[in-house]
Short mmCIF file of C-alpha atoms in Angstrom, two decimals:
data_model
loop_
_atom_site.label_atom_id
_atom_site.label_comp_id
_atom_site.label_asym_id
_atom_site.label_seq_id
_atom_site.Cartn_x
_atom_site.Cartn_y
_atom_site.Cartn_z
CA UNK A 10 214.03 280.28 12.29
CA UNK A 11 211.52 278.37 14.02
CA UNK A 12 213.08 274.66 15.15
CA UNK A 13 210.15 271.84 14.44
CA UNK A 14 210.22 268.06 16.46
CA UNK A 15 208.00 266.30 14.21
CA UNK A 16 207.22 263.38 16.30
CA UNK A 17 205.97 260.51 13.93
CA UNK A 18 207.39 261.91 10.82
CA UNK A 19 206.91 258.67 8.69
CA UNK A 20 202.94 258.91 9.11
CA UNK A 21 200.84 260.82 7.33
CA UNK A 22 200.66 263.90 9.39
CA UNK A 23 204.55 263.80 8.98
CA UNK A 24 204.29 263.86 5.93
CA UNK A 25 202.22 266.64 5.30
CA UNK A 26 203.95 268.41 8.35
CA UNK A 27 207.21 267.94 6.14
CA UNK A 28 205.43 269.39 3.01
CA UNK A 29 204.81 272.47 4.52
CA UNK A 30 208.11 273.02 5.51
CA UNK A 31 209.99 272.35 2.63
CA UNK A 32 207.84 275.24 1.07
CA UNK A 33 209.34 277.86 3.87
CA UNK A 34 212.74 277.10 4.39
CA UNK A 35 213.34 280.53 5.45
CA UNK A 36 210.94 280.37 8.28
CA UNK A 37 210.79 276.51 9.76
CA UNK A 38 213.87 273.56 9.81
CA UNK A 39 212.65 270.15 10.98
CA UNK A 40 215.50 270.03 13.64
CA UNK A 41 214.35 266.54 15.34
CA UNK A 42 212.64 263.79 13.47
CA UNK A 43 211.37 260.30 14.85
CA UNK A 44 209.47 257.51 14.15
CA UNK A 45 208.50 254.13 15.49
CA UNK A 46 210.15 251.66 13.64
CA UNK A 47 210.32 252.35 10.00
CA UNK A 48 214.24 253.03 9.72
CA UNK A 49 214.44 253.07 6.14
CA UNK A 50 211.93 255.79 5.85
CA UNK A 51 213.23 257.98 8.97
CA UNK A 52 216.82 257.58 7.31
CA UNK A 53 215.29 258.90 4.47
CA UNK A 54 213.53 261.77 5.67
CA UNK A 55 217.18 262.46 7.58
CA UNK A 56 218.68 262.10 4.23
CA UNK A 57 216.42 265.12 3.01
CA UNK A 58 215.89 267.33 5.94
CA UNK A 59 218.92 267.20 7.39
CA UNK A 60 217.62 267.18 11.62
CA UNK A 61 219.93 267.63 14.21
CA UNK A 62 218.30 264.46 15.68
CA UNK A 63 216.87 261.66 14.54
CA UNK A 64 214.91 259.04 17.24
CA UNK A 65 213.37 255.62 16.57
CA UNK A 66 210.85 254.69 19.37
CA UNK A 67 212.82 251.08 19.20
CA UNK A 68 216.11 250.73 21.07
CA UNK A 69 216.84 247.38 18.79
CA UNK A 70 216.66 249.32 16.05
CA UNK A 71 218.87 252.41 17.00
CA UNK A 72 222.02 250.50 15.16
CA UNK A 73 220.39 249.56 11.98
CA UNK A 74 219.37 254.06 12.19
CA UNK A 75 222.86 254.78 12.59
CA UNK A 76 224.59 252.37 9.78
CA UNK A 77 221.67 254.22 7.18
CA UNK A 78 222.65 257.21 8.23
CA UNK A 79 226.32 257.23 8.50
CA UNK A 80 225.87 255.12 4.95
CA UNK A 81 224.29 257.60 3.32
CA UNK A 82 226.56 260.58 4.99
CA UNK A 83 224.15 262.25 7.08
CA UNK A 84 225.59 263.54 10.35
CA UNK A 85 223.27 264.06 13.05
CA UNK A 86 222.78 262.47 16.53
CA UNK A 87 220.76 259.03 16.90
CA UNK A 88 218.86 258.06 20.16
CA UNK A 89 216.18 255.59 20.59
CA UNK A 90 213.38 254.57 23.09
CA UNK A 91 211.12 256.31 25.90
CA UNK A 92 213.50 258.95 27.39
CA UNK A 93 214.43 259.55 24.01
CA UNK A 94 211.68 260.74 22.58
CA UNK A 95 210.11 262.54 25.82
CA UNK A 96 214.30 264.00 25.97
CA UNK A 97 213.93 265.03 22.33
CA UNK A 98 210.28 266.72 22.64
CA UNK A 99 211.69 268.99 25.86
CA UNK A 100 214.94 269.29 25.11
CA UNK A 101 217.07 272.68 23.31
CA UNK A 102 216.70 271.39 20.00
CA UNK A 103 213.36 272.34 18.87
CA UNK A 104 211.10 275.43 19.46
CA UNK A 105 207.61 273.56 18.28
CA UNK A 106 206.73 269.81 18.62
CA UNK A 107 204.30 268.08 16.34
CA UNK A 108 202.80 265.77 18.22
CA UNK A 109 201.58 262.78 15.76
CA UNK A 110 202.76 259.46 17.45
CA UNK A 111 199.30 257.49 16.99
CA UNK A 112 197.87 256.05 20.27
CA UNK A 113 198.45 255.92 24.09
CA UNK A 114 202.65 255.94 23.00
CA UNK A 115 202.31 259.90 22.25
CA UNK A 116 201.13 260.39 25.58
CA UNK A 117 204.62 260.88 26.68
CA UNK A 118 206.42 262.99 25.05
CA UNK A 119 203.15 265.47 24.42
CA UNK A 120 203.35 266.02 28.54
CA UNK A 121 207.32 266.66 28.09
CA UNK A 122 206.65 269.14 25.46
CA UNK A 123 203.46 271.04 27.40
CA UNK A 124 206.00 271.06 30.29
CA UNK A 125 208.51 272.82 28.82
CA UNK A 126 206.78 275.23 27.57
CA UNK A 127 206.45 274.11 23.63
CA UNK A 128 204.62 275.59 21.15
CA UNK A 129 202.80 271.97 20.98
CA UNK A 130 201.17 271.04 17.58
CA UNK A 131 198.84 268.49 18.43
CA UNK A 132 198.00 265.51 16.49
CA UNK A 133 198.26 262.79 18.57
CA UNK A 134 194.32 262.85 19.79
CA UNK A 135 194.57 259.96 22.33
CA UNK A 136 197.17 261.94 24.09
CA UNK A 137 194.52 264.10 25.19
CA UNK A 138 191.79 261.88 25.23
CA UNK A 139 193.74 260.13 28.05
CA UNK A 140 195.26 262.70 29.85
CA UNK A 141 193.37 265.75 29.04
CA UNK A 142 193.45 267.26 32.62
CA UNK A 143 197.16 266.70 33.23
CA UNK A 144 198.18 268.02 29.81
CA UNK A 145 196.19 270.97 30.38
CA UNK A 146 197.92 271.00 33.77
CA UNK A 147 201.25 270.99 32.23
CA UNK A 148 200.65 273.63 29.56
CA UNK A 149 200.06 276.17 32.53
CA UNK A 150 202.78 274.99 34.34
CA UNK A 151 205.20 275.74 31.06
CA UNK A 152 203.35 278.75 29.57
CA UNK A 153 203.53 277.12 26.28
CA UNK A 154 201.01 277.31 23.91
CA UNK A 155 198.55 274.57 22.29
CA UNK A 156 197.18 274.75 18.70
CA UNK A 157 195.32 271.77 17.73
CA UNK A 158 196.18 270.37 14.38
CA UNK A 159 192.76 267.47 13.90
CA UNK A 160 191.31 269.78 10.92
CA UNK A 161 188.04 269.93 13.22
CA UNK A 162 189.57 270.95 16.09
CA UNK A 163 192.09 273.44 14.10
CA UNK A 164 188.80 274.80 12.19
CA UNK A 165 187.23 275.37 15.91
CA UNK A 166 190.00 277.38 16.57
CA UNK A 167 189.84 279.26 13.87
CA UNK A 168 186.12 280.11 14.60
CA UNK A 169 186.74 281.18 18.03
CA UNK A 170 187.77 284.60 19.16
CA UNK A 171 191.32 284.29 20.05
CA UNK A 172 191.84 280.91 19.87
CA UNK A 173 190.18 279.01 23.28
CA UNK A 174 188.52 281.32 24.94
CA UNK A 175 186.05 281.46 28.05
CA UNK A 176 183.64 280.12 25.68
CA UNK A 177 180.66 280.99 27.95
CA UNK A 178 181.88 284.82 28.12
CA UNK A 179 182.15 284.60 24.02
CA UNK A 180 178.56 283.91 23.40
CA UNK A 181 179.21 280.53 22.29
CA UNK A 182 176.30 278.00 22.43
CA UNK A 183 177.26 275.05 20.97
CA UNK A 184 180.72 273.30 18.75
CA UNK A 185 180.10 271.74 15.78
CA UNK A 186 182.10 268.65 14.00
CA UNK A 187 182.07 267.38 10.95
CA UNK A 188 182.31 264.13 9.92
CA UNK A 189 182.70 262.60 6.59
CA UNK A 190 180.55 259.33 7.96
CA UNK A 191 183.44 257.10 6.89
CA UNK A 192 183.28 254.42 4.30
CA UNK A 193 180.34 252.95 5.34
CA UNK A 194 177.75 256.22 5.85
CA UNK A 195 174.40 254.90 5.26
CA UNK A 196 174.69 251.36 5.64
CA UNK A 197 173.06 249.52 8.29
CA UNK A 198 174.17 247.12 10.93
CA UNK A 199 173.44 244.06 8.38
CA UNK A 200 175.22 245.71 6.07
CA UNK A 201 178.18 245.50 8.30
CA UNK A 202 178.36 242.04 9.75
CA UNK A 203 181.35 240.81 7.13
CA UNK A 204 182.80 243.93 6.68
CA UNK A 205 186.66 243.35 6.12
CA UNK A 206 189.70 245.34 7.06
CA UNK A 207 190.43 246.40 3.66
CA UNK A 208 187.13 247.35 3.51
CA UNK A 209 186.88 249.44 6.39
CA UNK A 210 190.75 251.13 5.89
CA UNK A 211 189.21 252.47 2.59
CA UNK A 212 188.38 255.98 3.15
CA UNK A 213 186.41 258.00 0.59
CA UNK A 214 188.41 261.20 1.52
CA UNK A 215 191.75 260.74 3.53
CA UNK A 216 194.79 258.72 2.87
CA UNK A 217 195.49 257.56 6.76
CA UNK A 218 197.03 254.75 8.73
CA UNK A 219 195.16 251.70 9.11
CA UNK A 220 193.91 252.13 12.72
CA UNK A 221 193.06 255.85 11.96
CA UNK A 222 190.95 254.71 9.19
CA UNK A 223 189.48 251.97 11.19
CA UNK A 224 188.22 254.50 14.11
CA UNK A 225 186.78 256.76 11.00
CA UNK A 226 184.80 253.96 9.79
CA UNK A 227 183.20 252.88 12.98
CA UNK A 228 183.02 256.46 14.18
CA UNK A 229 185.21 256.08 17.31
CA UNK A 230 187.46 258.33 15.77
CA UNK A 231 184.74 261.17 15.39
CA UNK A 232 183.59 260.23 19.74
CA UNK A 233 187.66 260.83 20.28
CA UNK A 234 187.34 263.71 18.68
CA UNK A 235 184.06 265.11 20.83
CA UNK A 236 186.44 264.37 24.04
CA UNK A 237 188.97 266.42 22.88
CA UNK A 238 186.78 269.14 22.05
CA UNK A 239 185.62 269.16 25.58
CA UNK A 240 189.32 269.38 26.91
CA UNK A 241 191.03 271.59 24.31
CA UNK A 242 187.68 274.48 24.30
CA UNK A 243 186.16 274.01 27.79
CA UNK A 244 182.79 272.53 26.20
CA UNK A 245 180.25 270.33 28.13
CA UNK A 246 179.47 267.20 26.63
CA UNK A 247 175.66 268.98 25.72
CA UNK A 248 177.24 271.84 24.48
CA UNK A 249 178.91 269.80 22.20
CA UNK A 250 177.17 268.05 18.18
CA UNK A 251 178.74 265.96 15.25
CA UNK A 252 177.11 266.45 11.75
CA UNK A 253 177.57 263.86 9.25
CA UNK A 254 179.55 266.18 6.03
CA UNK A 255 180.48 263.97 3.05
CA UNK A 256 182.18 266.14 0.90
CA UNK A 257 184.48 267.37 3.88
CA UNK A 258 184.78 270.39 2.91
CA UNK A 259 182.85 272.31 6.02
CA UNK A 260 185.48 271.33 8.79
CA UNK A 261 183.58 271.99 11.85
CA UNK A 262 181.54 275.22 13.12
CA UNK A 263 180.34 277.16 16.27
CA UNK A 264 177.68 278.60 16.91
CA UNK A 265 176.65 281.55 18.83
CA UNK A 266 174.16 283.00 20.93
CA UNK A 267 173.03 285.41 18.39
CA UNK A 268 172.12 283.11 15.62
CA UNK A 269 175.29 283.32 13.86
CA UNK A 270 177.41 279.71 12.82
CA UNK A 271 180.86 280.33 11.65
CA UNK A 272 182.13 278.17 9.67
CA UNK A 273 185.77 276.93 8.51
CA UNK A 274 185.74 275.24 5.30
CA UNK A 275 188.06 274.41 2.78
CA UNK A 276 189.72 271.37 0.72
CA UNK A 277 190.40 267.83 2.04
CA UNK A 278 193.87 268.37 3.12
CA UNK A 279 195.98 267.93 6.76
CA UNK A 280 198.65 270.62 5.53
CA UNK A 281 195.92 273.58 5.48
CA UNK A 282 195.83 272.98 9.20
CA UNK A 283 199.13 272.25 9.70
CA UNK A 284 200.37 275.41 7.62
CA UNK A 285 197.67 277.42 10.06
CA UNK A 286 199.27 275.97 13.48
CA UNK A 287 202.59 276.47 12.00
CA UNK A 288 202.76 280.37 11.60
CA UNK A 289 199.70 281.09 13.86
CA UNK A 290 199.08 283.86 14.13
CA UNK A 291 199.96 284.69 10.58
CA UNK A 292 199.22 282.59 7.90
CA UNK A 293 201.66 281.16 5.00
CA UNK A 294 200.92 278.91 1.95
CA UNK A 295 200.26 275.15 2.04
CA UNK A 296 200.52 273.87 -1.44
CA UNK A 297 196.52 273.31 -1.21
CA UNK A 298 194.63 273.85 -3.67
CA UNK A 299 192.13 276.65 -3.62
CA UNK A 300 188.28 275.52 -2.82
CA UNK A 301 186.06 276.07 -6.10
CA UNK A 302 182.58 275.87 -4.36
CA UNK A 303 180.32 276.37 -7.76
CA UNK A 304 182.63 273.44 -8.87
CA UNK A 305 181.64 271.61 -5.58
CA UNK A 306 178.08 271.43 -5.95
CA UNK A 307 175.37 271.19 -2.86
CA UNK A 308 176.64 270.67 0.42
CA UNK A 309 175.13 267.87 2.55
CA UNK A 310 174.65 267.35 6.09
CA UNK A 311 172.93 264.61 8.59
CA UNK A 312 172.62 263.72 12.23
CA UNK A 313 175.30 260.48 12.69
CA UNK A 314 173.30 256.64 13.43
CA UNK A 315 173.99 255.90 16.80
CA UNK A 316 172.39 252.92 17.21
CA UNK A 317 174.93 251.51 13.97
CA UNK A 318 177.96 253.61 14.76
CA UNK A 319 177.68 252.47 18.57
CA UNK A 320 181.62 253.96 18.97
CA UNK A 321 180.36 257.67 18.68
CA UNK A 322 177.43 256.88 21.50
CA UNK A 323 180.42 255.31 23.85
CA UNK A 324 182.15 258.42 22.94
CA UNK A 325 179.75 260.85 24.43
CA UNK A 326 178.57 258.25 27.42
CA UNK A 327 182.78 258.18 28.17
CA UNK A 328 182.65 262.32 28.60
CA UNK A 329 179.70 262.47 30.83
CA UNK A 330 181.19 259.84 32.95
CA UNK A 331 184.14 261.84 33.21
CA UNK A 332 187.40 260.64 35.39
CA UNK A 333 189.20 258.29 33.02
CA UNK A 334 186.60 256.75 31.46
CA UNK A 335 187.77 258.54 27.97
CA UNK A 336 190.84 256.46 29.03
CA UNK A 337 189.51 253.12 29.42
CA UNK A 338 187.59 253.60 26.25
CA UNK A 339 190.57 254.94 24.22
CA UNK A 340 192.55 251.66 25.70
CA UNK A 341 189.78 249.25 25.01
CA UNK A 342 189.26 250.75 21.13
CA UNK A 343 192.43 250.45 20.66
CA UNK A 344 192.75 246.45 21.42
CA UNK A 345 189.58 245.77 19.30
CA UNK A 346 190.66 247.71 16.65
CA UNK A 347 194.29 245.57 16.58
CA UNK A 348 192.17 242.70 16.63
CA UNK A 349 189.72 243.21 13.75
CA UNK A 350 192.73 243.84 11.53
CA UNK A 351 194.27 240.67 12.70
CA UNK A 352 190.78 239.29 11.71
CA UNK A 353 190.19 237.65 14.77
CA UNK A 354 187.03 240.42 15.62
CA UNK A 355 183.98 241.03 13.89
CA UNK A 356 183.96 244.96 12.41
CA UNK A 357 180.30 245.14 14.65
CA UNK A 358 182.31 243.77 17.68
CA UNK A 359 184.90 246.61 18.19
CA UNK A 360 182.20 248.63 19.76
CA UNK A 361 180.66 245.50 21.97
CA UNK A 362 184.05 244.95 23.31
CA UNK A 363 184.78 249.00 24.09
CA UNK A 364 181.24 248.85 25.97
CA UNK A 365 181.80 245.90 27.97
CA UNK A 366 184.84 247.04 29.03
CA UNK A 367 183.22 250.40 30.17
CA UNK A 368 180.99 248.74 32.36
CA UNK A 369 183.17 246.32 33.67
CA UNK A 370 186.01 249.30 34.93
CA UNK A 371 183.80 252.30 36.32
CA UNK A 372 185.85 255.61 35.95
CA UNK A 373 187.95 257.29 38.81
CA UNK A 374 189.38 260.33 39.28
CA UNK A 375 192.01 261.42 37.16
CA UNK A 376 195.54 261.54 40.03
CA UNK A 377 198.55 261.15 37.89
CA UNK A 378 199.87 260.13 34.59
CA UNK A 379 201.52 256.60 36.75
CA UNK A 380 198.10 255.92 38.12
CA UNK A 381 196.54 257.07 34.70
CA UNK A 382 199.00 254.40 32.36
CA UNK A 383 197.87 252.10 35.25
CA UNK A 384 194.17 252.40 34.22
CA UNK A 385 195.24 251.97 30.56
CA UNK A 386 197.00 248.59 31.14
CA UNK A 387 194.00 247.60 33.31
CA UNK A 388 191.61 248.23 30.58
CA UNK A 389 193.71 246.91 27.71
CA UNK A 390 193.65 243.13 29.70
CA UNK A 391 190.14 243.93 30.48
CA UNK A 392 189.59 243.45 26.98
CA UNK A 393 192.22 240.74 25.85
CA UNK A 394 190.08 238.72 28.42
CA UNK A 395 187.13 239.20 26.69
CA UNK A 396 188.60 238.45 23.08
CA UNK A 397 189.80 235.39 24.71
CA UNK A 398 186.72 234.12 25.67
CA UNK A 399 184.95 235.33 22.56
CA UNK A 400 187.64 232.95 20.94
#
């Protein structure tokens, strides 16, 4: 019986993480659940999976958990906060940790769980995005082992010989991701001037949180992405494309010195990779459909627009800058993005603000994670400074 932390278990990777294992109850329980502060829906999930912990990122909400729970007779343990979680992700409970907290906040316990040697399921992109040399660090240290769960990143996998190898011995030339181009593929920047929240949160393919789909629409999501291919598969920033996929149903590919491009493909759904990091090596079902390709019709692909989707261009100008400018820019998305769904930031602005604060916080070398959440505070005011004045 494999013990899963699934950390973020009300989002949608939760969700699909929890789909998978209610289909093998023979081989996985979801021994530790969390979430940030939906307590109705955590003391749900409790209610049906029964964990051995349940954590809410929100020590003033820890009470309101336990009532729920204790209301609805489920008896497990109930922490809250920081140490919790990082506790929880480390700690004799679990065997695996799905990491899905969104944002810099996974950072955390994803460390904890490399440390201890975890089999670490990673979802949480920014975790790596801001700390990709210390969480590579700390997954030597512990010996654990890292399967990506981004369905790009987990299709990469797939298409490499054992996993993440020395891709330069493996006659690997170049990494390939898909993306679906968002809501807005094809439009230009006059097109997007009034864009709206509900407009951009409206993607043609995925059902995802509203910052999620935000970064997917401006393409900042697709440049995270590109980082943590670099980190995760040893790839230089040149070594490394994005091909605009609409139908999303070629995840990513790799290609080889020989000619050949493997490719991963299959339907439009987060459990076939979760299902695949799950049992790796072996492979179980995932309630996904199977893909009908003569019902799918032609397959389309085109080189991304930099010059409208400005995020992706930061992306790749953050890697070859290297130190923590993926950092700054990860911090810096992340305060524009909170802004245009306030509605106080234009859609076009997002990327304006990520590249002023680039230039105005040059990147350093990457010491610690203290010095590293340092950075991230430094370049979140950098930016609340310059909504401020754009105010």
């Amino acid at each position: 019986m494999n013990k899963v932390a699934v950390l973020g278990a009300t989002g949608s990777i939760g969700a699909s993480t929890l789909d998978v294992i209610a289909r093998h109850p023979e081989r996985f329980r979801a021994s530790v659940l969390s979430a940030h502060s939906n307590v109705t829906a955590l003391a749900e999930l409790c209610g049906r999976f029964r964990p051995e912990l349940a954590v809410i990122a929100d020590p003033a909400l820890e009470g309101e958990l336990a009532r729920k729970l204790a209301a609805a007779g489920v008896h497990c343990e109930v922490a809250s906060g920081h140490d919790a979680l990082t506790a929880a992700a480390s700690g004799a409970l679990c065997d695996t940790v799905v990491a899905a907290i969104v944002g810099a906040a996974g950072l955390a316990s994803t460390l904890a769980a490399a440390q201890a040697g975890k089999r670490l399921l990673l979802a949480n992109k920014e975790s790596i995005v801001l700390g990709g040399p210390l969480l590579l660090q700390a997954l030597r240290a512990g010996g654990g082992v890292l399967i990506p769960v981004d369905s790009e990143h987990n299709a990469i996998f797939q298409c490499l010989p054992g996993g993440r190898p020395d891709l330069a011995k493996s006659g690997v030339r170049r990494l390939v991701l898909t993306a679906s181009g968002g809501p807005f593929r094809g439009r230009t920047r006059a097109d997007l001037a009034a864009v709206t929240p509900d407009q951009a949160c409206k993607h043609p393919k995925w059902s995802m949180g509203r910052k999620i789909s935000v970064d997917s629409a401006t393409l900042m999501n697709k440049g995270l992405e590109v980082i943590e291919a670099h980190h995760l598969f040893g790839a230089p920033a040149d070594a490394i494309d994005v091909l605009v996929h609409p139908q999303s149903l070629v995840h990513s590919l790799v290609e080889y010195v020989d000619g050949s491009v493997l490719a991963q493909l299959g339907n439009p759904d987060m459990r076939t990779a979760i299902a695949h990091a799950l049992a790796w090596p072996e492979r179980v079902e995932a309630g996904v459909p199977p893909l009908n390709l003569a019902a799918s019709g032609a397959l389309q692909f085109e080189a991304p627009d930099l010059d409208t989707f400005r995020c992706l261009a930061l992306a790749f100008q953050a890697l070859r800058a290297g130190g923590d400018a993926p950092a700054i820019l990860n911090a810096a998305n992340e305060v524009a993005v909170e802004a245009f769904l306030a509605g106080t930031l234009p859609f076009l602005a997002i990327a304006e603000v990520v590249e002023a604060v680039l230039t105005e916080l040059p990147s350093q070398t990457v010491v610690d994670v203290e010095s590293l959440v340092a950075r991230d505070g430094e370049a979140r005011g950098a930016a609340r400074r310059l909504l401020k004045r754009a105010c």
